[in-house]
Amino acid sequence: MSTSSEERIEQFYKMVEENIKNGMPYRDAIELAAVTIGGLITAKVSQAMAKYQEAIHPQSHLSQEEGNDALALLSMGVLWDNTYFNPVEPDVSTPLENTLAESIYFIMKYGREEDGLKKALEANSKCVGDVASRGNAIQRVLEKV
């Protein structure tokens, strides 16, 4: 019997929480959990990490845009939901997996800042999509830091 997306995502967050509890920095905790769970979880975390890097790189167009968090989520959504182009292989991710990636983006972007949890939740609230689910995921990780 295969594990559902929801079960894999819950397993991922439990592993992240355990890794942090054991003293691991949250970025390492996220990456280790993603690699351990594998599959689309690894792919979504990789996409979120890449988008986070683009959003903070001072020479990227994204980092210079007003409302760059919303644009980052939108650009990931365009890729995931196949709204504006046809990829070579269809994306088989679920909305839950997309929400996971969006949450990881906020965690990575704001987690190291003073009041990182508060800033991540504020940024999340300004973006469309499943704000509540993203907020819960952000809290699960950043409350442990």
mmCIF file with all atom_site columns, C-alpha atoms in Angstrom:
data_model
loop_
_atom_site.group_PDB
_atom_site.id
_atom_site.type_symbol
_atom_site.label_atom_id
_atom_site.label_alt_id
_atom_site.label_comp_id
_atom_site.label_asym_id
_atom_site.label_entity_id
_atom_site.label_seq_id
_atom_site.pdbx_PDB_ins_code
_atom_site.Cartn_x
_atom_site.Cartn_y
_atom_site.Cartn_z
_atom_site.occupancy
_atom_site.B_iso_or_equiv
_atom_site.pdbx_formal_charge
_atom_site.auth_seq_id
_atom_site.auth_comp_id
_atom_site.auth_asym_id
_atom_site.auth_atom_id
_atom_site.pdbx_PDB_model_num
ATOM 1   C CA . MET A 1 1   ? 0.000  0.000  0.000   1.00 0.00 ? 1   MET A CA 1
ATOM 2   C CA . SER A 1 2   ? 1.431  3.365  -0.946  1.00 0.00 ? 2   SER A CA 1
ATOM 3   C CA . THR A 1 3   ? 1.623  6.258  1.457   1.00 0.00 ? 3   THR A CA 1
ATOM 4   C CA . SER A 1 4   ? -0.608 9.234  0.730   1.00 0.00 ? 4   SER A CA 1
ATOM 5   C CA . SER A 1 5   ? 0.757  12.732 0.159   1.00 0.00 ? 5   SER A CA 1
ATOM 6   C CA . GLU A 1 6   ? -0.726 13.829 3.464   1.00 0.00 ? 6   GLU A CA 1
ATOM 7   C CA . GLU A 1 7   ? 1.013  11.001 5.339   1.00 0.00 ? 7   GLU A CA 1
ATOM 8   C CA . ARG A 1 8   ? 4.367  11.692 3.654   1.00 0.00 ? 8   ARG A CA 1
ATOM 9   C CA . ILE A 1 9   ? 4.103  15.396 4.443   1.00 0.00 ? 9   ILE A CA 1
ATOM 10  C CA . GLU A 1 10  ? 3.243  14.690 8.091   1.00 0.00 ? 10  GLU A CA 1
ATOM 11  C CA . GLN A 1 11  ? 6.176  12.273 8.269   1.00 0.00 ? 11  GLN A CA 1
ATOM 12  C CA . PHE A 1 12  ? 8.402  14.999 6.800   1.00 0.00 ? 12  PHE A CA 1
ATOM 13  C CA . TYR A 1 13  ? 7.372  17.623 9.374   1.00 0.00 ? 13  TYR A CA 1
ATOM 14  C CA . LYS A 1 14  ? 7.695  15.165 12.274  1.00 0.00 ? 14  LYS A CA 1
ATOM 15  C CA . MET A 1 15  ? 11.204 14.328 11.086  1.00 0.00 ? 15  MET A CA 1
ATOM 16  C CA . VAL A 1 16  ? 12.106 18.033 10.772  1.00 0.00 ? 16  VAL A CA 1
ATOM 17  C CA . GLU A 1 17  ? 10.807 18.670 14.302  1.00 0.00 ? 17  GLU A CA 1
ATOM 18  C CA . GLU A 1 18  ? 12.769 15.713 15.680  1.00 0.00 ? 18  GLU A CA 1
ATOM 19  C CA . ASN A 1 19  ? 15.946 16.801 13.886  1.00 0.00 ? 19  ASN A CA 1
ATOM 20  C CA . ILE A 1 20  ? 15.642 20.319 15.329  1.00 0.00 ? 20  ILE A CA 1
ATOM 21  C CA . LYS A 1 21  ? 14.892 18.927 18.792  1.00 0.00 ? 21  LYS A CA 1
ATOM 22  C CA . ASN A 1 22  ? 18.135 16.950 18.512  1.00 0.00 ? 22  ASN A CA 1
ATOM 23  C CA . GLY A 1 23  ? 20.090 20.161 17.879  1.00 0.00 ? 23  GLY A CA 1
ATOM 24  C CA . MET A 1 24  ? 20.219 20.289 14.101  1.00 0.00 ? 24  MET A CA 1
ATOM 25  C CA . PRO A 1 25  ? 19.919 23.718 12.403  1.00 0.00 ? 25  PRO A CA 1
ATOM 26  C CA . TYR A 1 26  ? 16.510 24.023 10.714  1.00 0.00 ? 26  TYR A CA 1
ATOM 27  C CA . ARG A 1 27  ? 17.888 24.148 7.170   1.00 0.00 ? 27  ARG A CA 1
ATOM 28  C CA . ASP A 1 28  ? 19.837 20.933 7.704   1.00 0.00 ? 28  ASP A CA 1
ATOM 29  C CA . ALA A 1 29  ? 16.794 19.404 9.427   1.00 0.00 ? 29  ALA A CA 1
ATOM 30  C CA . ILE A 1 30  ? 14.620 20.231 6.411   1.00 0.00 ? 30  ILE A CA 1
ATOM 31  C CA . GLU A 1 31  ? 17.114 18.946 3.842   1.00 0.00 ? 31  GLU A CA 1
ATOM 32  C CA . LEU A 1 32  ? 17.802 15.696 5.720   1.00 0.00 ? 32  LEU A CA 1
ATOM 33  C CA . ALA A 1 33  ? 14.089 15.001 6.180   1.00 0.00 ? 33  ALA A CA 1
ATOM 34  C CA . ALA A 1 34  ? 13.415 15.707 2.495   1.00 0.00 ? 34  ALA A CA 1
ATOM 35  C CA . VAL A 1 35  ? 16.145 13.348 1.322   1.00 0.00 ? 35  VAL A CA 1
ATOM 36  C CA . THR A 1 36  ? 15.038 10.676 3.790   1.00 0.00 ? 36  THR A CA 1
ATOM 37  C CA . ILE A 1 37  ? 11.377 10.831 2.712   1.00 0.00 ? 37  ILE A CA 1
ATOM 38  C CA . GLY A 1 38  ? 12.324 11.122 -0.958  1.00 0.00 ? 38  GLY A CA 1
ATOM 39  C CA . GLY A 1 39  ? 10.110 11.365 -4.021  1.00 0.00 ? 39  GLY A CA 1
ATOM 40  C CA . LEU A 1 40  ? 8.098  14.519 -4.599  1.00 0.00 ? 40  LEU A CA 1
ATOM 41  C CA . ILE A 1 41  ? 8.917  15.790 -1.102  1.00 0.00 ? 41  ILE A CA 1
ATOM 42  C CA . THR A 1 42  ? 12.581 16.031 -2.095  1.00 0.00 ? 42  THR A CA 1
ATOM 43  C CA . ALA A 1 43  ? 11.637 17.705 -5.373  1.00 0.00 ? 43  ALA A CA 1
ATOM 44  C CA . LYS A 1 44  ? 9.357  20.264 -3.688  1.00 0.00 ? 44  LYS A CA 1
ATOM 45  C CA . VAL A 1 45  ? 11.924 21.137 -1.026  1.00 0.00 ? 45  VAL A CA 1
ATOM 46  C CA . SER A 1 46  ? 14.550 21.560 -3.764  1.00 0.00 ? 46  SER A CA 1
ATOM 47  C CA . GLN A 1 47  ? 12.223 23.878 -5.703  1.00 0.00 ? 47  GLN A CA 1
ATOM 48  C CA . ALA A 1 48  ? 11.533 25.916 -2.573  1.00 0.00 ? 48  ALA A CA 1
ATOM 49  C CA . MET A 1 49  ? 15.241 26.191 -1.772  1.00 0.00 ? 49  MET A CA 1
ATOM 50  C CA . ALA A 1 50  ? 16.009 27.333 -5.317  1.00 0.00 ? 50  ALA A CA 1
ATOM 51  C CA . LYS A 1 51  ? 13.224 29.938 -5.234  1.00 0.00 ? 51  LYS A CA 1
ATOM 52  C CA . TYR A 1 52  ? 14.409 31.158 -1.816  1.00 0.00 ? 52  TYR A CA 1
ATOM 53  C CA . GLN A 1 53  ? 17.952 31.571 -3.188  1.00 0.00 ? 53  GLN A CA 1
ATOM 54  C CA . GLU A 1 54  ? 16.603 33.505 -6.164  1.00 0.00 ? 54  GLU A CA 1
ATOM 55  C CA . ALA A 1 55  ? 14.481 35.728 -3.906  1.00 0.00 ? 55  ALA A CA 1
ATOM 56  C CA . ILE A 1 56  ? 17.427 36.740 -1.709  1.00 0.00 ? 56  ILE A CA 1
ATOM 57  C CA . HIS A 1 57  ? 20.108 37.043 -4.404  1.00 0.00 ? 57  HIS A CA 1
ATOM 58  C CA . PRO A 1 58  ? 20.675 40.794 -4.798  1.00 0.00 ? 58  PRO A CA 1
ATOM 59  C CA . GLN A 1 59  ? 21.242 40.535 -8.549  1.00 0.00 ? 59  GLN A CA 1
ATOM 60  C CA . SER A 1 60  ? 18.150 38.506 -9.380  1.00 0.00 ? 60  SER A CA 1
ATOM 61  C CA . HIS A 1 61  ? 15.133 40.212 -10.870 1.00 0.00 ? 61  HIS A CA 1
ATOM 62  C CA . LEU A 1 62  ? 12.922 38.566 -8.264  1.00 0.00 ? 62  LEU A CA 1
ATOM 63  C CA . SER A 1 63  ? 14.803 40.057 -5.304  1.00 0.00 ? 63  SER A CA 1
ATOM 64  C CA . GLN A 1 64  ? 14.354 43.554 -6.716  1.00 0.00 ? 64  GLN A CA 1
ATOM 65  C CA . GLU A 1 65  ? 10.603 43.264 -7.265  1.00 0.00 ? 65  GLU A CA 1
ATOM 66  C CA . GLU A 1 66  ? 8.083  44.726 -4.852  1.00 0.00 ? 66  GLU A CA 1
ATOM 67  C CA . GLY A 1 67  ? 6.003  41.907 -3.401  1.00 0.00 ? 67  GLY A CA 1
ATOM 68  C CA . ASN A 1 68  ? 8.648  39.352 -4.266  1.00 0.00 ? 68  ASN A CA 1
ATOM 69  C CA . ASP A 1 69  ? 7.185  36.708 -1.928  1.00 0.00 ? 69  ASP A CA 1
ATOM 70  C CA . ALA A 1 70  ? 3.893  36.685 -3.816  1.00 0.00 ? 70  ALA A CA 1
ATOM 71  C CA . LEU A 1 71  ? 5.792  36.588 -7.109  1.00 0.00 ? 71  LEU A CA 1
ATOM 72  C CA . ALA A 1 72  ? 7.940  33.707 -5.855  1.00 0.00 ? 72  ALA A CA 1
ATOM 73  C CA . LEU A 1 73  ? 4.844  31.685 -4.934  1.00 0.00 ? 73  LEU A CA 1
ATOM 74  C CA . LEU A 1 74  ? 3.178  32.605 -8.200  1.00 0.00 ? 74  LEU A CA 1
ATOM 75  C CA . SER A 1 75  ? 6.173  31.509 -10.251 1.00 0.00 ? 75  SER A CA 1
ATOM 76  C CA . MET A 1 76  ? 6.310  28.198 -8.375  1.00 0.00 ? 76  MET A CA 1
ATOM 77  C CA . GLY A 1 77  ? 2.549  27.820 -8.894  1.00 0.00 ? 77  GLY A CA 1
ATOM 78  C CA . VAL A 1 78  ? 2.873  28.411 -12.615 1.00 0.00 ? 78  VAL A CA 1
ATOM 79  C CA . LEU A 1 79  ? 5.394  25.611 -12.809 1.00 0.00 ? 79  LEU A CA 1
ATOM 80  C CA . TRP A 1 80  ? 3.444  23.248 -10.568 1.00 0.00 ? 80  TRP A CA 1
ATOM 81  C CA . ASP A 1 81  ? -0.064 23.802 -11.834 1.00 0.00 ? 81  ASP A CA 1
ATOM 82  C CA . ASN A 1 82  ? 0.896  23.806 -15.514 1.00 0.00 ? 82  ASN A CA 1
ATOM 83  C CA . THR A 1 83  ? -1.159 26.957 -15.976 1.00 0.00 ? 83  THR A CA 1
ATOM 84  C CA . TYR A 1 84  ? 0.911  28.784 -18.544 1.00 0.00 ? 84  TYR A CA 1
ATOM 85  C CA . PHE A 1 85  ? 3.108  26.250 -20.264 1.00 0.00 ? 85  PHE A CA 1
ATOM 86  C CA . ASN A 1 86  ? 3.345  22.574 -21.077 1.00 0.00 ? 86  ASN A CA 1
ATOM 87  C CA . PRO A 1 87  ? 6.285  20.838 -19.413 1.00 0.00 ? 87  PRO A CA 1
ATOM 88  C CA . VAL A 1 88  ? 7.842  17.780 -20.989 1.00 0.00 ? 88  VAL A CA 1
ATOM 89  C CA . GLU A 1 89  ? 6.325  15.565 -18.284 1.00 0.00 ? 89  GLU A CA 1
ATOM 90  C CA . PRO A 1 90  ? 3.118  16.477 -16.469 1.00 0.00 ? 90  PRO A CA 1
ATOM 91  C CA . ASP A 1 91  ? 3.516  17.516 -12.850 1.00 0.00 ? 91  ASP A CA 1
ATOM 92  C CA . VAL A 1 92  ? 1.909  14.988 -10.532 1.00 0.00 ? 92  VAL A CA 1
ATOM 93  C CA . SER A 1 93  ? 2.198  16.999 -7.329  1.00 0.00 ? 93  SER A CA 1
ATOM 94  C CA . THR A 1 94  ? -0.757 17.638 -5.086  1.00 0.00 ? 94  THR A CA 1
ATOM 95  C CA . PRO A 1 95  ? -1.897 20.964 -3.631  1.00 0.00 ? 95  PRO A CA 1
ATOM 96  C CA . LEU A 1 96  ? -0.575 19.702 -0.263  1.00 0.00 ? 96  LEU A CA 1
ATOM 97  C CA . GLU A 1 97  ? 2.891  19.198 -1.711  1.00 0.00 ? 97  GLU A CA 1
ATOM 98  C CA . ASN A 1 98  ? 2.778  22.635 -3.297  1.00 0.00 ? 98  ASN A CA 1
ATOM 99  C CA . THR A 1 99  ? 1.782  24.140 0.058   1.00 0.00 ? 99  THR A CA 1
ATOM 100 C CA . LEU A 1 100 ? 4.717  22.325 1.648   1.00 0.00 ? 100 LEU A CA 1
ATOM 101 C CA . ALA A 1 101 ? 7.113  23.949 -0.813  1.00 0.00 ? 101 ALA A CA 1
ATOM 102 C CA . GLU A 1 102 ? 5.575  27.386 -0.276  1.00 0.00 ? 102 GLU A CA 1
ATOM 103 C CA . SER A 1 103 ? 5.968  26.937 3.489   1.00 0.00 ? 103 SER A CA 1
ATOM 104 C CA . ILE A 1 104 ? 9.601  25.921 3.128   1.00 0.00 ? 104 ILE A CA 1
ATOM 105 C CA . TYR A 1 105 ? 10.183 29.065 1.048   1.00 0.00 ? 105 TYR A CA 1
ATOM 106 C CA . PHE A 1 106 ? 8.927  31.278 3.913   1.00 0.00 ? 106 PHE A CA 1
ATOM 107 C CA . ILE A 1 107 ? 10.837 29.298 6.538   1.00 0.00 ? 107 ILE A CA 1
ATOM 108 C CA . MET A 1 108 ? 14.084 29.658 4.614   1.00 0.00 ? 108 MET A CA 1
ATOM 109 C CA . LYS A 1 109 ? 13.597 33.318 3.743   1.00 0.00 ? 109 LYS A CA 1
ATOM 110 C CA . TYR A 1 110 ? 12.672 34.574 7.207   1.00 0.00 ? 110 TYR A CA 1
ATOM 111 C CA . GLY A 1 111 ? 13.863 31.913 9.641   1.00 0.00 ? 111 GLY A CA 1
ATOM 112 C CA . ARG A 1 112 ? 17.246 33.441 10.412  1.00 0.00 ? 112 ARG A CA 1
ATOM 113 C CA . GLU A 1 113 ? 15.951 36.944 10.979  1.00 0.00 ? 113 GLU A CA 1
ATOM 114 C CA . GLU A 1 114 ? 15.207 38.325 14.407  1.00 0.00 ? 114 GLU A CA 1
ATOM 115 C CA . ASP A 1 115 ? 11.519 37.582 14.996  1.00 0.00 ? 115 ASP A CA 1
ATOM 116 C CA . GLY A 1 116 ? 11.728 35.206 12.036  1.00 0.00 ? 116 GLY A CA 1
ATOM 117 C CA . LEU A 1 117 ? 8.531  33.357 12.924  1.00 0.00 ? 117 LEU A CA 1
ATOM 118 C CA . LYS A 1 118 ? 6.561  36.586 13.134  1.00 0.00 ? 118 LYS A CA 1
ATOM 119 C CA . LYS A 1 119 ? 8.037  37.907 9.865   1.00 0.00 ? 119 LYS A CA 1
ATOM 120 C CA . ALA A 1 120 ? 7.403  34.628 8.040   1.00 0.00 ? 120 ALA A CA 1
ATOM 121 C CA . LEU A 1 121 ? 3.786  34.546 9.213   1.00 0.00 ? 121 LEU A CA 1
ATOM 122 C CA . GLU A 1 122 ? 3.268  38.191 8.210   1.00 0.00 ? 122 GLU A CA 1
ATOM 123 C CA . ALA A 1 123 ? 4.731  37.590 4.745   1.00 0.00 ? 123 ALA A CA 1
ATOM 124 C CA . ASN A 1 124 ? 2.609  34.450 4.387   1.00 0.00 ? 124 ASN A CA 1
ATOM 125 C CA . SER A 1 125 ? -0.556 36.367 5.290   1.00 0.00 ? 125 SER A CA 1
ATOM 126 C CA . LYS A 1 126 ? 0.064  38.814 2.441   1.00 0.00 ? 126 LYS A CA 1
ATOM 127 C CA . CYS A 1 127 ? 0.051  36.069 -0.188  1.00 0.00 ? 127 CYS A CA 1
ATOM 128 C CA . VAL A 1 128 ? -2.822 34.189 -1.762  1.00 0.00 ? 128 VAL A CA 1
ATOM 129 C CA . GLY A 1 129 ? -3.312 30.467 -1.442  1.00 0.00 ? 129 GLY A CA 1
ATOM 130 C CA . ASP A 1 130 ? -3.645 28.238 1.589   1.00 0.00 ? 130 ASP A CA 1
ATOM 131 C CA . VAL A 1 131 ? -2.447 30.774 4.156   1.00 0.00 ? 131 VAL A CA 1
ATOM 132 C CA . ALA A 1 132 ? -3.650 28.708 7.127   1.00 0.00 ? 132 ALA A CA 1
ATOM 133 C CA . SER A 1 133 ? -1.857 25.496 6.115   1.00 0.00 ? 133 SER A CA 1
ATOM 134 C CA . ARG A 1 134 ? 1.329  27.379 5.281   1.00 0.00 ? 134 ARG A CA 1
ATOM 135 C CA . GLY A 1 135 ? 1.098  29.210 8.604   1.00 0.00 ? 135 GLY A CA 1
ATOM 136 C CA . ASN A 1 136 ? 0.738  25.947 10.521  1.00 0.00 ? 136 ASN A CA 1
ATOM 137 C CA . ALA A 1 137 ? 3.782  24.484 8.773   1.00 0.00 ? 137 ALA A CA 1
ATOM 138 C CA . ILE A 1 138 ? 5.852  27.637 9.344   1.00 0.00 ? 138 ILE A CA 1
ATOM 139 C CA . GLN A 1 139 ? 4.953  27.536 13.046  1.00 0.00 ? 139 GLN A CA 1
ATOM 140 C CA . ARG A 1 140 ? 5.805  23.836 13.361  1.00 0.00 ? 140 ARG A CA 1
ATOM 141 C CA . VAL A 1 141 ? 9.342  24.491 12.207  1.00 0.00 ? 141 VAL A CA 1
ATOM 142 C CA . LEU A 1 142 ? 10.199 27.987 13.391  1.00 0.00 ? 142 LEU A CA 1
ATOM 143 C CA . GLU A 1 143 ? 8.653  27.635 16.876  1.00 0.00 ? 143 GLU A CA 1
ATOM 144 C CA . LYS A 1 144 ? 11.246 24.927 17.491  1.00 0.00 ? 144 LYS A CA 1
ATOM 145 C CA . VAL A 1 145 ? 14.196 27.132 16.535  1.00 0.00 ? 145 VAL A CA 1
#
